[in-house]
Short mmCIF file of C-alpha atoms in Angstrom, two decimals:
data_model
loop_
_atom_site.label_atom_id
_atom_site.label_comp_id
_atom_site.label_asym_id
_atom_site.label_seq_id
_atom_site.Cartn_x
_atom_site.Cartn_y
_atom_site.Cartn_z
CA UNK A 1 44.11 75.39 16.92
CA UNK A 2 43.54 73.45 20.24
CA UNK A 3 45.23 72.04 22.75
CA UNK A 4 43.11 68.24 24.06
CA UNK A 5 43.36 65.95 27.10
CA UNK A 6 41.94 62.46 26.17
CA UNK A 7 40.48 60.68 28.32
CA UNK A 8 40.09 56.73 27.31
CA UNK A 9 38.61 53.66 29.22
CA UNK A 10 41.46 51.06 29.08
CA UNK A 11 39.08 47.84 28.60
CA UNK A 12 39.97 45.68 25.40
CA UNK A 13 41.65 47.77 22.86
CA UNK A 14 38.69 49.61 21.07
CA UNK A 15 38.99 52.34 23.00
CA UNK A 16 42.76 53.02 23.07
CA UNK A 17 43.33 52.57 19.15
CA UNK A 18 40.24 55.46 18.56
CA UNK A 19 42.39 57.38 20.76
CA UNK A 20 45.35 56.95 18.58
CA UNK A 21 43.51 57.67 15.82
CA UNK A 22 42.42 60.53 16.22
CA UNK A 23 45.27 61.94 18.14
CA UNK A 24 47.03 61.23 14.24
CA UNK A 25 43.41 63.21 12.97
CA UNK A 26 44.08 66.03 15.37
CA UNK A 27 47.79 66.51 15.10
CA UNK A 28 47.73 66.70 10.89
CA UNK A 29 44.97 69.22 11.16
CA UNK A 30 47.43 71.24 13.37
CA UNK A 31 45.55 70.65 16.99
CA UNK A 32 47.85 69.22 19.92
CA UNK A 33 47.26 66.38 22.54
CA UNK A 34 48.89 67.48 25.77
CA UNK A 35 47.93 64.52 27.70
CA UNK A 36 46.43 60.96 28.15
CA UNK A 37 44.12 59.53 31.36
CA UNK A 38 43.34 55.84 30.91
CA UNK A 39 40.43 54.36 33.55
CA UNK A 40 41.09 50.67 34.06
CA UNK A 41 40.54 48.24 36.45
CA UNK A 42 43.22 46.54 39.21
CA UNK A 43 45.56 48.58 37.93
CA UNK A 44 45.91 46.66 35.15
CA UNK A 45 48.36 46.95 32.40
CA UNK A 46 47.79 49.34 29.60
CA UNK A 47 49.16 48.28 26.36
CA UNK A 48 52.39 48.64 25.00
CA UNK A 49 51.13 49.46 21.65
CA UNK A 50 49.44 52.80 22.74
CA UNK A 51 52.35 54.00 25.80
CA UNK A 52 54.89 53.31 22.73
CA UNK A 53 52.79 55.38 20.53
CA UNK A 54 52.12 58.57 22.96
CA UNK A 55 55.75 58.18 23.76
CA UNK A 56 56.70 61.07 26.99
CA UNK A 57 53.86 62.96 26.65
CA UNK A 58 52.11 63.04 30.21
CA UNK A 59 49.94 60.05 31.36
CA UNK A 60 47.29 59.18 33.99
CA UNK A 61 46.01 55.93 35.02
CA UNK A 62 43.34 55.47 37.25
CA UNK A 63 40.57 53.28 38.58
CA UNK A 64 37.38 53.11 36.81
CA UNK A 65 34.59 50.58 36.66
CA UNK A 66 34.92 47.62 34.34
CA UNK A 67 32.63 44.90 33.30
CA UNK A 68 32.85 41.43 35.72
CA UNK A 69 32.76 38.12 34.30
CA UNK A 70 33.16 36.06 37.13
CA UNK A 71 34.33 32.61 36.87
CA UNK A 72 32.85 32.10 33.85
CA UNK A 73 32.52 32.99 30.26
CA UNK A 74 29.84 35.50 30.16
CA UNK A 75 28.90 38.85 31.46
CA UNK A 76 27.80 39.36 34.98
CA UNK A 77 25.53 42.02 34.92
CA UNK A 78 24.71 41.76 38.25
CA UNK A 79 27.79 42.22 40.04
CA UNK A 80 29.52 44.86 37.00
CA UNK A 81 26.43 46.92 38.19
CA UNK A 82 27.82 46.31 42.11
CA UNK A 83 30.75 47.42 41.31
CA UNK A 84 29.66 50.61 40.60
CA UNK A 85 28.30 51.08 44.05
CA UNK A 86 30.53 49.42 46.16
CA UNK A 87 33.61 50.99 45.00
CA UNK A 88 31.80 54.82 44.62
CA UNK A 89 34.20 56.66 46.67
CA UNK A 90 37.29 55.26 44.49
CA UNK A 91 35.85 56.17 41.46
CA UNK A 92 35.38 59.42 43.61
CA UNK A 93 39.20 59.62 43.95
CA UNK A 94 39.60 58.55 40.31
CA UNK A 95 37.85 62.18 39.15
CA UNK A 96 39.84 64.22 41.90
CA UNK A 97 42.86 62.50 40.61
CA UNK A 98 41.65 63.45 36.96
CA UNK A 99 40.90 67.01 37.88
CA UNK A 100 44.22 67.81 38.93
CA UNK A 101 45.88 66.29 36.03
CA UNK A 102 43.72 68.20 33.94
CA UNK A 103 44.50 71.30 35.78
CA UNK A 104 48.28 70.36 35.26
CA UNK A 105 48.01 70.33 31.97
CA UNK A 106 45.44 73.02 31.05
CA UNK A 107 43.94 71.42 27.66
CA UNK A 108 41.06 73.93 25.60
CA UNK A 109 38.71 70.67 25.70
CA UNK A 110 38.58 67.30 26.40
CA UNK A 111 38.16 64.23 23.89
CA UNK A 112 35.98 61.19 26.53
CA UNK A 113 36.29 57.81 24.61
CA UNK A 114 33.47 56.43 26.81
CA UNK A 115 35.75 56.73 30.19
CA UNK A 116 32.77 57.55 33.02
CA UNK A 117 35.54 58.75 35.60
CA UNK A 118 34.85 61.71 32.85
CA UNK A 119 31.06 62.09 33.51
CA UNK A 120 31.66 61.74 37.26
CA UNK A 121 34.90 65.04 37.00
CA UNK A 122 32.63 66.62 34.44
CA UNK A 123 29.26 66.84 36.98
CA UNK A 124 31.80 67.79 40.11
CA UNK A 125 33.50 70.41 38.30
CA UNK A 126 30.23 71.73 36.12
CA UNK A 127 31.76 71.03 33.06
CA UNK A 128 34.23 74.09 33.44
CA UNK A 129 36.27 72.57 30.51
CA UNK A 130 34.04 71.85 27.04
CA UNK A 131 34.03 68.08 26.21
CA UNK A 132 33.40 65.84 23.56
CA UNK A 133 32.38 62.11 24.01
CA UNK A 134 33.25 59.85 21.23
CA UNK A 135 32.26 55.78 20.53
CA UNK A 136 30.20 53.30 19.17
CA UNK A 137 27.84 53.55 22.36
CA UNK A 138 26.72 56.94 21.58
CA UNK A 139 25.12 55.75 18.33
CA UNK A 140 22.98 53.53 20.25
CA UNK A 141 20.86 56.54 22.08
CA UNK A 142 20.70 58.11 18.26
CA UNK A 143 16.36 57.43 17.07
CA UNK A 144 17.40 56.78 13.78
CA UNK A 145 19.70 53.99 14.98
CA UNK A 146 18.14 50.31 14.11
CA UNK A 147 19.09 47.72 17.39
CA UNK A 148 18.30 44.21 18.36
CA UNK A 149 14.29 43.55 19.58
CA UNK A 150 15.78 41.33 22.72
CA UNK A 151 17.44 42.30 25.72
CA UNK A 152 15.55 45.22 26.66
CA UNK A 153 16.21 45.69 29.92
CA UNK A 154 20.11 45.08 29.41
CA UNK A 155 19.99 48.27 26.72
CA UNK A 156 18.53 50.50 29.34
CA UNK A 157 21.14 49.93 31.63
CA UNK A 158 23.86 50.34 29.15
CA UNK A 159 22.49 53.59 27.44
CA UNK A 160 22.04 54.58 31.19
CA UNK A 161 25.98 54.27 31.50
CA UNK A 162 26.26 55.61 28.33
CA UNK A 163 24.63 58.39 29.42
CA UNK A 164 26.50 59.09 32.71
CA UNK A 165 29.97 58.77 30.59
CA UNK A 166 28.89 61.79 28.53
CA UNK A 167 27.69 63.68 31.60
CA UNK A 168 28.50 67.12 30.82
CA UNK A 169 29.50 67.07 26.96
CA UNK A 170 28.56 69.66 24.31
CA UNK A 171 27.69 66.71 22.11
CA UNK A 172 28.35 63.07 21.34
CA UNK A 173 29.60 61.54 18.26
CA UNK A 174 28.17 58.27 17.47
CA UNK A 175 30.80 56.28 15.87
CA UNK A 176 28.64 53.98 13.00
CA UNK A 177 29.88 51.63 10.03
CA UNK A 178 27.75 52.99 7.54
CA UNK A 179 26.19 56.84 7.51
CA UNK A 180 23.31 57.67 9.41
CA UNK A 181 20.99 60.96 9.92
CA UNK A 182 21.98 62.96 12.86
CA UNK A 183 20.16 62.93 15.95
CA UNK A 184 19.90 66.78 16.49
CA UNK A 185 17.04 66.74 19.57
CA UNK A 186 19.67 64.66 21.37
CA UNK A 187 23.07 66.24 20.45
CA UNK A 188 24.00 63.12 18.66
CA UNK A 189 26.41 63.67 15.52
CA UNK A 190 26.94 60.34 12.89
CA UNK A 191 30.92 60.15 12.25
CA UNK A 192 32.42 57.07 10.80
CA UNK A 193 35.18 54.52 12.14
CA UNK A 194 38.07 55.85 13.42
CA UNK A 195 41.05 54.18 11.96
CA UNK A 196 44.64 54.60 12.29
CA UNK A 197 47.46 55.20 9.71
CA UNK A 198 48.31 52.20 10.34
CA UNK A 199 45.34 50.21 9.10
CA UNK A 200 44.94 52.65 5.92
CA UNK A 201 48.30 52.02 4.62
CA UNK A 202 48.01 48.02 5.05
CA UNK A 203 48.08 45.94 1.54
CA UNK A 204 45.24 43.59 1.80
CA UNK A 205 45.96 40.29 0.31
CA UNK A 206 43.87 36.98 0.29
CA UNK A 207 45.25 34.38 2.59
CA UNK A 208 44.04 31.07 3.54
CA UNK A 209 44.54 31.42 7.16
CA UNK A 210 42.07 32.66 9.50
CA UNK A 211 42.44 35.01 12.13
CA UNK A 212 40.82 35.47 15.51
CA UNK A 213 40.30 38.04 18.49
CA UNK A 214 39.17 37.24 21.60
CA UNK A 215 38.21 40.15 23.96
CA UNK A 216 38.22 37.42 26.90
CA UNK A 217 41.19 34.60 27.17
CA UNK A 218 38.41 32.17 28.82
CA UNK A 219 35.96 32.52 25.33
CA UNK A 220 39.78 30.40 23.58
CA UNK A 221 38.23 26.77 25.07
CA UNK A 222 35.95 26.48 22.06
CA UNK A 223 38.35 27.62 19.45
CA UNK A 224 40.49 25.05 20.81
CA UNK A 225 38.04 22.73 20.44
CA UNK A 226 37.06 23.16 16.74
CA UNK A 227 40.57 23.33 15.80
CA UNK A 228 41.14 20.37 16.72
CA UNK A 229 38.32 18.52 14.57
CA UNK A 230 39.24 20.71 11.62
CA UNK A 231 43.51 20.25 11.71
CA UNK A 232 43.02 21.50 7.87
CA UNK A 233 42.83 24.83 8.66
CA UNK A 234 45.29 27.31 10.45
CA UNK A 235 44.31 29.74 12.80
CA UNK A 236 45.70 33.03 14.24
CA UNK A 237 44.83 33.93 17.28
CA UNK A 238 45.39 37.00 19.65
CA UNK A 239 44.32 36.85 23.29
CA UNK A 240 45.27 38.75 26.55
CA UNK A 241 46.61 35.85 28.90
CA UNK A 242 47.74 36.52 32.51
CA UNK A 243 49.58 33.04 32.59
CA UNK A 244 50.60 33.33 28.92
CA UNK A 245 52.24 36.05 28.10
CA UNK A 246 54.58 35.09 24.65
CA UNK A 247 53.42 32.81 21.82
CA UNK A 248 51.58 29.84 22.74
CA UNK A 249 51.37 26.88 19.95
CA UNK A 250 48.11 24.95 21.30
CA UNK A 251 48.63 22.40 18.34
CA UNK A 252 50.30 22.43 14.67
CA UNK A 253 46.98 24.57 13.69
CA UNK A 254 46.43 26.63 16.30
CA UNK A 255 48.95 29.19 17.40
CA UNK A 256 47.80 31.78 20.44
CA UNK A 257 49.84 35.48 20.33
CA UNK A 258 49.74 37.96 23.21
CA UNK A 259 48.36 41.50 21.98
CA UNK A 260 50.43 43.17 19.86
CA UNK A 261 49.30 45.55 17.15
CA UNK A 262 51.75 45.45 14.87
CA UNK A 263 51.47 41.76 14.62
CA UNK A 264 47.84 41.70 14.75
CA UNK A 265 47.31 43.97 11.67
CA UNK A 266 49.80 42.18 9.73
CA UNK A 267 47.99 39.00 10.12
CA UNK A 268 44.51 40.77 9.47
CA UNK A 269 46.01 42.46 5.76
CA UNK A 270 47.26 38.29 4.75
CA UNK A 271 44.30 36.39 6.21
CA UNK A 272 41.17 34.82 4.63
CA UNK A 273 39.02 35.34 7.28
CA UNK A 274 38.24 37.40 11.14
CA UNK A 275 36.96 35.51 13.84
CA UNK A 276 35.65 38.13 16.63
CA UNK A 277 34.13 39.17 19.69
CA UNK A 278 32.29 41.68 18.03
CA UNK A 279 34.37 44.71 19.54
CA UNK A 280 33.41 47.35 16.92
CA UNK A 281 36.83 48.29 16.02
CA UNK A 282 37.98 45.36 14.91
CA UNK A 283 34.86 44.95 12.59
CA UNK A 284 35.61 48.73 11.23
CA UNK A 285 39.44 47.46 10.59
CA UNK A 286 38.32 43.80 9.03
CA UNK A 287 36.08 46.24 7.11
CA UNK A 288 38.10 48.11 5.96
CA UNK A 289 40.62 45.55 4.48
CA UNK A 290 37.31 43.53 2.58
CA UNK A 291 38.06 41.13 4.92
CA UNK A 292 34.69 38.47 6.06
CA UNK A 293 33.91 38.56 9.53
CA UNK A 294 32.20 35.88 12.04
CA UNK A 295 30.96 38.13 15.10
CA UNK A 296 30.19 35.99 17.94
CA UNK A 297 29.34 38.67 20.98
CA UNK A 298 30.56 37.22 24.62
CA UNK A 299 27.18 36.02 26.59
CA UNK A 300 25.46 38.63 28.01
CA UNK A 301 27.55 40.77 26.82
CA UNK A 302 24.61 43.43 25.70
CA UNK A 303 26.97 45.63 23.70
CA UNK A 304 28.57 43.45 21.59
CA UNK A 305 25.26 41.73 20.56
CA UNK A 306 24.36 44.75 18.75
CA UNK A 307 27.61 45.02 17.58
CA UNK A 308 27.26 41.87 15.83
CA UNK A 309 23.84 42.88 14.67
CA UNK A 310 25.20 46.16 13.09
CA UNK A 311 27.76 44.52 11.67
CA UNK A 312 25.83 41.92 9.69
CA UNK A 313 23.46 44.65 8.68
CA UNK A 314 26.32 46.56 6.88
CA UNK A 315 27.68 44.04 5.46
CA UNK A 316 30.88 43.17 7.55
CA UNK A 317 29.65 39.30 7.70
CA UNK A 318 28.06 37.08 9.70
CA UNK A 319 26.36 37.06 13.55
CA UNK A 320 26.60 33.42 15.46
CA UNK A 321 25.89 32.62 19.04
CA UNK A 322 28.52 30.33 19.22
CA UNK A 323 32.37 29.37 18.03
CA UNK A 324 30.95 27.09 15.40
CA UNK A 325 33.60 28.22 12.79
CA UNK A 326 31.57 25.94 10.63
CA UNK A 327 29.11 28.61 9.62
CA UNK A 328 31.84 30.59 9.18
CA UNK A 329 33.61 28.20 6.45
CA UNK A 330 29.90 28.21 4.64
CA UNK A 331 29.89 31.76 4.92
CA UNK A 332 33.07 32.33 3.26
CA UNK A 333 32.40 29.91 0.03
CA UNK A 334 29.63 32.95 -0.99
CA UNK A 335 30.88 35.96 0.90
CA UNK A 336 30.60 38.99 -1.94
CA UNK A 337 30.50 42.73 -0.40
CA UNK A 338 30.83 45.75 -2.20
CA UNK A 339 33.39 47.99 0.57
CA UNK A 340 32.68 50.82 -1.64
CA UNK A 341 30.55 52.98 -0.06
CA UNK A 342 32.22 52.20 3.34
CA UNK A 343 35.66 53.26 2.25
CA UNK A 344 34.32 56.66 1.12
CA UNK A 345 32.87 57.04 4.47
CA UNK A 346 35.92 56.13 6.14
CA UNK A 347 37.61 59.44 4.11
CA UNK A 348 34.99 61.84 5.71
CA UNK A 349 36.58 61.10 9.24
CA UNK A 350 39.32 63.88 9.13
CA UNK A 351 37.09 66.14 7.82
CA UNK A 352 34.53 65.75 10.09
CA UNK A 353 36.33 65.75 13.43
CA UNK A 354 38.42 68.66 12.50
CA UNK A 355 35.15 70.55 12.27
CA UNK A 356 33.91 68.95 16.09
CA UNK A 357 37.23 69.86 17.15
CA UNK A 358 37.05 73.25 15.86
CA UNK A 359 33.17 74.10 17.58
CA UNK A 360 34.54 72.65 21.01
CA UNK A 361 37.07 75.06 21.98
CA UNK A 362 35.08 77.42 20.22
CA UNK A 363 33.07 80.36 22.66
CA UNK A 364 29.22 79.58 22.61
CA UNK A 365 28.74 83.40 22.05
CA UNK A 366 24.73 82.63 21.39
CA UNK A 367 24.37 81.02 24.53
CA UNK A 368 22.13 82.46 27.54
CA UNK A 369 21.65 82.38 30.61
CA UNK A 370 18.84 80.55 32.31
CA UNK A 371 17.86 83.67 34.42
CA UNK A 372 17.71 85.91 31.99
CA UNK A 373 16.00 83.66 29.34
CA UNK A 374 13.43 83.10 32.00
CA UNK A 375 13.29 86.93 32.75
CA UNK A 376 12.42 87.67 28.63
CA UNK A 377 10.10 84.89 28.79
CA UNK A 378 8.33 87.23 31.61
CA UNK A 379 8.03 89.87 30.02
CA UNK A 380 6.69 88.86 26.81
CA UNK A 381 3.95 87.33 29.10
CA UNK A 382 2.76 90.28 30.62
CA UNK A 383 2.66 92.62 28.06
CA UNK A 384 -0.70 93.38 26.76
CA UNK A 385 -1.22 93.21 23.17
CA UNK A 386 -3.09 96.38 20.51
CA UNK A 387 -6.27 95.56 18.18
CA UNK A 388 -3.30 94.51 15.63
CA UNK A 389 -2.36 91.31 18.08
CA UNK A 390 1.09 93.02 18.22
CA UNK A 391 2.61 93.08 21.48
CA UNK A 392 3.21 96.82 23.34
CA UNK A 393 4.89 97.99 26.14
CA UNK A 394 3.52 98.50 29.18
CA UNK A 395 4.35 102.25 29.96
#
């Protein structure tokens, strides 16, 4: 069995809830987490749900580069790209900072939930320690993958960071709703959702309330203002609020809730309907409890677009452009999926990353050398060949 350092990026709660997930995956099949390292941005807060989960075992938080929204709504591509630059030598400090904590705590391999401080240790240290990267993303670079025609330019640049997060991996695991083929010429394994305990012991029962998610407190000004033309129906919603920080009742309808897992999942087992971002782990969780989802991606927001696209393509609901919770109440008079087939998938996940797990730490005893594969490649070039076309020595 092995001993794993995760390494997470602390943006939204995607990333932190795969974590937990699979460190409840890893410990049943008898592997240990000896440590956490969360990349975030301004220091910012991580979560209570996931330090009250890993309890005292050892943590790291560091800087790492975030997306930029500016004043505004959408996605700044722009200056999130800037970033990366300007700040270089603190995301510099982020992987020695990393490194040590690493060598603290002297893990077999290392679990990267698309954290780039972990491409940036892995190509200073030359990947001494075998590593895994793990998300959504990774499906994206897999050929078999189907994405969105648009936006071409903005999917370079994110498969480009994709690819510098997994900078020094054995192989990536694209994380994908429904199964797909394996991308073997690119090291890219299909594995489904990974969902917590948690989620999988939830009773799902039909409510008449809706619930939304909101990966950005600014995208709430529309919500607001459908709720109030439609007082008739009651709406959940969980935000992350630097000025509102308990419950907030906008109106008798509308009722705002600071994150909070527990909460959150309770509300998504009783209610009719999910209103999100299109953050892929709360798809895979409304999913999971048959519950209809609108997916409206923030602007410019590249990644959650094909989210939303992936999502309406397996069947987790609708795509919109906008908070027009209209198309959402249409949606819902006809909304009839068949979870089946993704609930089987779901059971594969232990399975599955038990085996990954397992081949990490493993030695790579059929592995060569450059040199010397170069030097046999020599050889069998200069040695002269018999009337028979076999190859001879050269004595």
């Amino acid at each position: 069995m092995g001993k794993f350092i995760f390494t997470i990026q602390g943006e939204g709660r995607g990333h932190l809830t795969q974590a937990i997930s699979l460190s409840q995956l890893a410990q049943e099949a008898g592997h240990e987490v000896v440590g956490y390292a969360v990349g975030s941005t301004n220091n910012r807060k991580i979560p209570s749900f996931f330090t009250d989960y890993i309890g005292d075992k050892p943590l790291l938080q560091y800087e790492s580069p975030s997306l930029c929204y500016g004043n505004g709504k959408a996605v700044q591509v722009g200056k999130t790209a800037l970033q990366a630059f300007s700040k270089f030598k603190t995301y510099w400090n982020s992987a020695s900072e990393l490194a040590s904590f690493i060598d603290e705590n002297r893990p077999d391999g290392i679990i990267n939930f698309y954290e780039s401080i972990t491409g940036l240790h892995q190509w200073r240290t030359g990947a001494k320690i075998p590593c895994i990267s793990i998300g959504h993303q990774y499906l994206l670079l897999n050929k078999h993958f189907q994405t969105i025609p648009e936006k071409k330019i903005d999917q370079f640049f994110l498969n480009l960071n994709t690819q510098i997060t997994a900078i020094g991996s054995k192989k990536k695991l694209g994380l994908s709703f429904l199964p797909l083929e394996n991308d073997t010429k690119r090291n890219i394994d299909v594995i489904p959702p990974l969902l917590r305990k948690e989620v999988k012991e939830l009773k799902s029962t039909a409510g008449k309330s809706w619930l939304a998610y909101l990966t950005h407190f600014r995208l709430a000004e529309d919500i607001m203002a459908w709720s109030t033309l439609n007082p008739d129906i009651q709406l959940d919603c969980f935000w992350d609020h630097p000025n509102h920080k308990e419950t907030f009742q906008f109106s008798s309808n509308l009722t705002f809730h600071p994150i909070n897992a527990e909460l959150y999942l309770e509300k998504m087992s009783q209610c009719a309907g999910l209103i999100s971002t299109a953050g892929f782990e709360s798809i895979a969780e409304a999913m999971y409890l048959a519950k209809p989802t609108m997916m409206v991606p923030v602007p410019n927001h590249i990644e959650q677009m094909i989210n939303a696209f992936d999502g309406a393509q397996s069947g987790a609901g609708i795509a919109a452009s906008t908070f027009d919770l209209n198309l959402f109440k249409v949606y819902q008079k006809d909304h009839v999926t068949d979870y089946s087939t993704y609930h089987h998938w779901i059971q594969e996940s232990s399975r599955l990353m038990d085996i990954h797990l397992r081949e990490l730490i493993q030695p790579d005893r059929k592995k060569k050398s450059s040199w010397k594969s170069l030097f046999t490649k020599r050889i069998h070039w200069t040695l002269p060949k018999n009337n028979s076309g076999l190859s001879i020595p050269k004595i």
